[in-house]
Amino acid sequence: MPQQALDAAPGVPVTPPAGPGGAALRDQQAAFNAAQLAMAVLDHDGLIVAANQALGALFGSDPAQLATEPAADLVDLCHDSRTWAAYREILRGRSDRIRCTRRLKQPDGQSLWAEVTVSPLPVPHDAGGGGAAPSRALLSVADVTDRRELQARLRHLQMHDPLTRLPNRALFFERLSGALESAAYDRTGTGRIGICYLDVDGFKAVNDTLGHRVGDQLLCAIAGRLAYCADQAGYGRRGHHLVARLGGDEFAVLVEESTGTEQLAELARSLLHALQQPFDIAGQRLSLSASIGVVERTATGTTATGLMQAADTTLYWAKADGKSRWTLFDPERNAHRMTRQALASTLRPAIERGEFVLEFQPLVGMGEGAVQGVEALVRWRHPQFGTLGPNRFIQLAEEEGAIVQLGRWVLAASCRQARQWQLEHPDTPIFVSVNVAVRQVWDSDLVADVAGILAETGLPPHLLQLELTESAVMGSAGRPLQALQALSGMGVSIAIDDFGTGYSNLAYLSRLPVSTLKLDGSFVQGFRDDEHPNPADETIVEALVDLAHRLGLKVTAECVESAQQAERLARIGCDTGQGWFYARPLAAEQVSALLSG
Ligand code: C2E
Ligand code: MG
Ligand code: MG
């Protein structure tokens, strides 16, 4: 826009200079004035030189009155220092253009969203006067309120769950990340944050039995109660608690600026309480419960994913501990879980690397005190965690299925060792007793494995005993029973391990091809106290041993730790004993020495 045209404020009558350029100039000025877009020309100090009608209308004043007003005040350009600096550069003619969005107050009290643009105006060549013309800038202000509102509505839709109208997972994570980010700037580092991660117990059953419609209504009712409850709890505190539906029947409450675990515990208690009151939905009275995982920690150094993982683990504990409860995150329990995971993932390679070793614990004849056999007990020489006992990894191996491979190794190593002892002491052979896990019976061909290993090592079948737990053989029909019969038919002995801890049915056991009961250590420990022997325990054990003998079974007592226990067990009639009183689990060479001595 030519310079001269703007020297006087448009909107105010100006007299264009006479001459050939006059008409064109008038047209330009009229166009500027009539333009829909609100505009103003600024001088190098940022004062308005000329404003058009649209700008005047925007601010509810005569365009002429806007002249000499600082534009920066009008559209809030000093709002932040970066915009301000860039704006100054444009006025000096040294920079391109800036664009920013501002919320502007209109004279009628309404506010609008405006997109403000400031760009330098080219200085015409014929500016005249000889010296460099002072730079000018063009300000334009576009009303983008509708666009902003549409965007806001879209965002609301994107960030909320359509069913319950609660914030959804996306908004929850945004708020959580925002809270953690601002905590990172807090130099005191004392800010705390907390989450209650809630899952409705047995919600699937509601859906399955009453249908999705009822399920949806129930979810809405749950959402309402949770929101109300969190509202009450957050009342009067800075920032309200955000309640979100994370998906399905999972909800979370975010507590920014937590005051400590007690605040979170109280919130969790009240959430559970709120859900315990029955729901009346579709003419039905529904009762339900929920489980909550609670995590509370300092915000600095915490990540959103870390926090959610902890919450997830804790919720899992709450479920595993019996549901209908809240559980607080426990770092120690978590470390244990991590070790479990670390162990689980390295089990199979560890078998291949030969990290497992066997120890052998003598089984001693009660009468004469001679070693009749040994139980093979597996240990894991873990490169990182040291030597681990079977209680640390056998169950894991069962869950992972690695037990089949591990069990096969134990069986082969035990038989090889027993065969060696047999060759060393042909006159006093000892048997080896090997623990067999339930899954080995179900998931592998135990019979073929045993037959193969016996053939390979040359160990006579009568020098092998397999220990199975009650639960592995009880109710056995089909495969386990066939396996037991086949093994027994081969000449291998079967013992029931930890007898007395399961659903023992002695009469039933006697019909299986079982030869020995290993009386669980807890019975033996029952009469450890010599001052006050428990006559009931002794009576039970006595009756058990008596019955077992009459059914043709031998009895081994586990966990014999003292001479008194050994003496009483012998009196009661136990056939063999095992325990620290006789010997701890030993290395193979120690057993060899024992046999030679
Ligand atoms: P279990 O078969 O009942 O083995 C006896 C356990 O009692 C062994 O623990 C043994 O060290 C311990 N013990 C022996 N004498 C005493 C005593 O006088 N007092 C006390 N308090 N304890 C005594 P360990 O070696 O930790 O084995 C634990 C369990 O792990 C075993 O119980 C067995 O069920 C399982 N296990 C061990 N090796 C294997 C294996 O190769 N395969 C499978 N599937 N399970 C195994
Ligand atoms: Mg055993
Ligand atoms: Mg046992």
XYZ file of C-alpha atoms in Angstrom, residues 190-563:
374
model
C 8.894 -32.189 47.100
C 5.795 -32.536 44.943
C 4.028 -35.867 45.265
C 1.626 -37.622 42.990
C -0.758 -40.514 43.445
C -2.990 -42.864 41.476
C -5.840 -45.144 42.432
C -6.163 -47.718 39.673
C -9.513 -49.453 39.961
C -10.962 -52.528 38.320
C -14.490 -53.774 38.938
C -14.501 -57.359 40.252
C -16.370 -59.803 38.068
C -17.763 -57.206 35.706
C -17.587 -59.627 32.820
C -20.193 -61.784 34.552
C -22.620 -58.850 34.582
C -22.150 -58.370 30.858
C -22.445 -62.067 30.169
C -25.538 -62.706 32.255
C -27.507 -59.457 32.062
C -26.381 -58.196 28.682
C -24.338 -55.254 27.454
C -27.118 -52.731 27.940
C -27.244 -53.383 31.651
C -23.458 -53.527 31.693
C -23.294 -50.075 30.096
C -25.802 -48.638 32.544
C -23.861 -50.109 35.409
C -20.642 -48.565 34.116
C -22.322 -45.164 33.952
C -23.581 -45.527 37.493
C -20.134 -46.586 38.666
C -18.578 -43.623 36.878
C -21.033 -41.282 38.575
C -20.242 -42.598 42.029
C -16.507 -42.495 41.471
C -16.649 -38.935 40.177
C -18.777 -37.828 43.119
C -16.516 -39.554 45.573
C -13.338 -38.063 44.095
C -15.014 -34.682 44.033
C -15.787 -34.882 47.746
C -12.279 -36.040 48.527
C -10.716 -33.297 46.431
C -12.988 -30.586 47.757
C -11.037 -27.590 49.009
C -7.740 -28.965 47.782
C -5.727 -27.425 44.996
C -6.730 -28.885 41.660
C -9.486 -31.468 41.668
C -8.861 -35.188 41.336
C -9.196 -36.385 37.772
C -11.388 -39.467 37.379
C -10.929 -41.257 34.075
C -12.233 -44.390 32.444
C -9.172 -46.141 31.087
C -11.176 -48.762 29.221
C -13.577 -51.613 29.904
C -14.253 -51.729 33.618
C -11.020 -49.952 34.557
C -11.002 -46.516 36.098
C -8.278 -44.332 37.555
C -8.186 -41.364 39.862
C -5.232 -39.020 39.568
C -4.250 -37.063 42.647
C -1.931 -34.199 41.822
C -0.164 -32.577 44.735
C -0.797 -35.540 47.001
C -0.111 -35.054 50.682
C 1.023 -38.658 51.180
C -0.044 -42.302 51.167
C -2.662 -41.664 53.859
C -4.558 -39.344 51.537
C -4.538 -41.965 48.802
C -5.507 -44.750 51.207
C -8.436 -42.705 52.417
C -9.525 -42.024 48.863
C -9.241 -45.718 47.952
C -11.319 -46.676 50.996
C -14.033 -44.205 50.093
C -14.083 -45.339 46.439
C -14.551 -48.945 47.539
C -17.221 -47.901 49.986
C -19.079 -45.946 47.312
C -19.214 -49.002 45.058
C -20.276 -51.362 47.840
C -23.734 -49.811 48.051
C -26.063 -51.793 45.768
C -26.969 -50.451 42.331
C -30.574 -50.420 41.124
C -30.420 -50.896 37.397
C -33.098 -52.002 34.953
C -35.282 -53.222 37.783
C -32.476 -55.256 39.280
C -30.525 -54.765 42.449
C -26.855 -55.396 41.714
C -24.096 -55.679 44.262
C -20.494 -55.503 43.279
C -17.021 -54.857 44.557
C -13.818 -53.551 43.077
C -10.082 -53.894 43.531
C -7.742 -50.917 43.664
C -4.007 -50.614 43.205
C -2.641 -47.524 44.945
C 0.662 -45.877 44.046
C 1.951 -42.738 45.717
C 5.419 -41.256 45.275
C 7.458 -38.105 44.750
C 6.840 -36.739 41.296
C 10.469 -35.981 40.446
C 12.176 -38.873 38.736
C 8.863 -40.597 38.045
C 7.631 -41.296 34.535
C 4.032 -41.777 33.476
C 4.724 -45.282 32.200
C 6.659 -46.205 35.339
C 3.809 -45.025 37.508
C 1.180 -46.839 35.468
C 3.201 -50.048 35.470
C 3.463 -49.869 39.253
C -0.275 -49.196 39.485
C -0.986 -52.135 37.214
C 1.181 -54.478 39.276
C -0.431 -53.265 42.484
C -3.922 -53.774 41.088
C -2.894 -57.290 40.169
C -1.802 -57.889 43.781
C -5.119 -56.575 45.059
C -6.887 -59.080 42.797
C -4.552 -61.917 43.718
C -4.924 -61.183 47.434
C -8.657 -61.825 47.200
C -10.254 -58.837 45.413
C -12.619 -56.315 46.989
C -9.703 -54.479 48.526
C -7.118 -51.813 47.939
C -3.406 -52.555 48.005
C -0.516 -50.170 48.301
C 2.499 -50.505 46.022
C 5.308 -52.343 47.804
C 8.803 -51.917 46.308
C 10.043 -55.136 47.928
C 7.212 -57.186 46.560
C 7.919 -55.597 43.222
C 11.629 -56.471 43.365
C 10.623 -60.053 44.047
C 8.336 -59.987 41.045
C 11.109 -58.569 38.876
C 13.458 -61.332 40.008
C 10.761 -63.861 39.213
C 10.478 -62.442 35.738
C 14.230 -62.352 35.288
C 14.454 -65.976 36.435
C 11.562 -67.124 34.286
C 13.093 -65.748 31.128
C 16.481 -67.407 31.731
C 15.311 -70.848 32.880
C 15.605 -72.662 29.579
C 18.994 -71.271 28.517
C 20.243 -72.034 32.038
C 19.400 -75.711 31.562
C 21.401 -75.730 28.346
C 24.307 -73.898 29.974
C 24.401 -76.498 32.752
C 23.715 -74.105 35.602
C 21.744 -76.707 37.571
C 23.336 -79.105 40.035
C 22.022 -81.860 42.260
C 22.433 -82.467 45.953
C 21.463 -85.727 47.571
C 19.903 -86.155 50.974
C 20.160 -89.578 52.625
C 17.097 -91.659 53.430
C 17.986 -93.668 56.487
C 16.520 -96.888 57.859
C 14.876 -96.119 61.207
C 15.922 -99.347 62.820
C 19.576 -99.945 61.882
C 20.414 -96.397 60.745
C 21.851 -97.421 57.370
C 21.575 -95.230 54.287
C 19.082 -96.940 51.979
C 18.698 -94.269 49.380
C 19.051 -90.573 48.626
C 16.617 -87.922 47.441
C 17.909 -85.821 44.558
C 17.314 -82.116 45.183
C 18.024 -79.638 42.442
C 19.819 -76.274 42.877
C 20.451 -73.460 40.433
C 23.932 -71.966 40.434
C 22.751 -68.645 39.109
C 25.568 -66.448 37.724
C 23.884 -63.355 39.153
C 21.794 -64.382 42.144
C 24.028 -67.124 43.573
C 22.768 -70.582 44.465
C 18.984 -70.763 44.456
C 16.904 -73.436 46.160
C 14.082 -75.183 44.300
C 11.426 -73.157 46.103
C 12.629 -70.169 44.102
C 12.221 -71.670 40.660
C 10.364 -75.014 40.511
C 6.926 -73.424 40.523
C 8.096 -70.905 37.931
C 9.422 -73.703 35.775
C 6.045 -75.405 36.079
C 4.233 -72.268 35.004
C 6.616 -71.719 32.113
C 6.592 -75.322 31.026
C 10.389 -75.486 31.387
C 9.873 -78.106 34.104
C 9.640 -80.846 31.487
C 13.127 -80.116 30.200
C 14.513 -79.519 33.696
C 12.847 -82.664 35.050
C 14.349 -84.761 32.282
C 17.788 -83.412 33.105
C 17.315 -84.138 36.853
C 16.149 -87.659 36.088
C 19.081 -88.400 33.788
C 21.686 -86.869 36.117
C 20.230 -88.723 39.119
C 20.188 -92.093 37.373
C 23.725 -91.603 36.056
C 24.920 -90.824 39.581
C 23.024 -93.735 41.159
C 24.484 -96.088 38.592
C 27.972 -94.878 39.498
C 27.349 -95.547 43.214
C 26.008 -98.978 42.335
C 29.181 -99.771 40.426
C 31.329 -98.432 43.303
C 29.392 -100.347 45.979
C 27.860 -103.395 44.318
C 27.127 -105.049 47.663
C 25.254 -102.133 49.241
C 23.395 -100.455 46.403
C 21.336 -97.365 47.234
C 18.312 -96.083 45.334
C 17.795 -92.536 44.128
C 14.486 -90.790 44.727
C 13.586 -88.164 42.138
C 10.878 -85.493 42.460
C 8.441 -85.391 39.547
C 6.254 -82.365 38.877
C 2.606 -82.634 37.883
C 3.248 -81.228 34.436
C 5.863 -83.851 33.731
C 3.150 -86.469 34.064
C 0.688 -84.549 31.911
C 2.798 -82.765 29.331
C 5.537 -85.224 28.541
C 5.917 -88.882 27.934
C 7.311 -89.641 31.372
C 7.199 -93.402 30.823
C 9.251 -93.204 27.641
C 11.684 -90.751 29.255
C 12.246 -93.021 32.257
C 12.625 -96.129 30.099
C 15.074 -94.347 27.845
C 17.166 -92.977 30.702
C 17.292 -96.311 32.526
C 18.454 -98.008 29.346
C 21.024 -95.336 28.678
C 22.520 -95.252 32.175
C 22.153 -98.953 32.915
C 20.517 -98.292 36.280
C 18.288 -101.180 37.395
C 14.679 -99.926 37.736
C 14.403 -100.982 41.378
C 17.098 -98.398 42.249
C 14.868 -95.588 41.045
C 12.018 -94.084 43.046
C 9.792 -91.290 41.765
C 8.207 -88.819 44.199
C 4.860 -87.417 43.192
C 2.641 -85.152 45.229
C -0.837 -86.122 46.278
C -2.379 -83.627 43.935
C -0.552 -85.212 41.010
C -2.044 -88.629 41.620
C -5.345 -87.953 43.354
C -8.329 -88.463 41.161
C -5.965 -89.763 38.565
C -7.610 -91.591 35.837
C -6.531 -91.827 32.260
C -3.052 -90.643 31.543
C -1.515 -90.293 35.037
C -2.884 -93.628 36.148
C -1.623 -95.385 33.034
C 1.755 -93.755 33.543
C 1.934 -94.889 37.170
C 0.992 -98.413 36.209
C 3.493 -98.535 33.391
C 6.297 -97.220 35.605
C 5.447 -99.595 38.413
C 5.273 -102.385 35.901
C 8.830 -101.528 34.858
C 9.945 -102.016 38.453
C 10.269 -98.353 39.400
C 8.991 -97.402 42.897
C 6.467 -94.644 43.416
C 6.357 -92.500 46.566
C 3.790 -89.914 47.568
C 5.637 -86.755 48.610
C 4.519 -84.337 51.322
C 1.822 -86.767 52.346
C -0.880 -85.326 54.579
C -0.958 -81.845 53.083
C -3.486 -82.639 50.366
C -6.799 -84.435 50.206
C -5.448 -87.736 51.328
C -7.556 -90.727 50.884
C -5.427 -93.583 52.025
C -7.776 -96.257 50.791
C -7.690 -94.717 47.339
C -3.912 -94.364 47.358
C -3.508 -98.005 48.263
C -5.234 -98.960 45.042
C -2.642 -97.066 43.034
C 0.744 -98.615 42.352
C 2.330 -96.633 45.186
C 4.846 -98.169 47.564
C 5.798 -95.399 49.987
C 4.284 -92.404 51.757
C 6.588 -89.529 52.625
C 4.988 -88.017 55.687
C 5.066 -84.253 55.395
C 7.504 -82.359 57.597
C 4.711 -80.458 59.327
C 3.573 -83.641 61.131
C 7.029 -84.295 62.390
C 7.522 -80.697 63.467
C 4.259 -80.999 65.412
C 6.002 -83.023 68.070
C 9.272 -81.179 68.209
C 8.511 -79.557 71.544
C 9.836 -82.125 73.994
C 8.547 -80.318 77.070
C 4.980 -80.287 75.818
C 4.531 -83.009 73.260
C 1.237 -82.677 71.476
C -0.486 -86.028 72.066
C -2.994 -85.354 69.285
C -0.235 -85.136 66.648
C 1.380 -88.278 67.854
C -1.954 -90.094 67.829
C -2.695 -88.988 64.279
C 0.719 -89.961 62.974
C 0.529 -93.252 64.777
C -2.868 -94.008 63.234
C -1.639 -92.963 59.792
C 1.451 -95.147 59.966
C -0.608 -98.059 61.215
C -3.157 -97.707 58.431
C -0.440 -97.292 55.769
C 1.252 -100.489 56.931
C -1.964 -102.411 56.825
C -2.488 -101.195 53.258
C 0.978 -102.422 52.355
C 2.689 -99.006 52.179
C 5.989 -98.035 53.713
C 6.363 -94.706 55.525
C 9.224 -92.216 55.351
C 9.284 -89.320 57.832
C 10.563 -86.016 56.425
C 12.277 -83.222 58.318
C 13.644 -85.250 61.196
C 15.769 -82.744 63.064
C 16.399 -84.221 66.498
C 17.244 -87.521 68.212
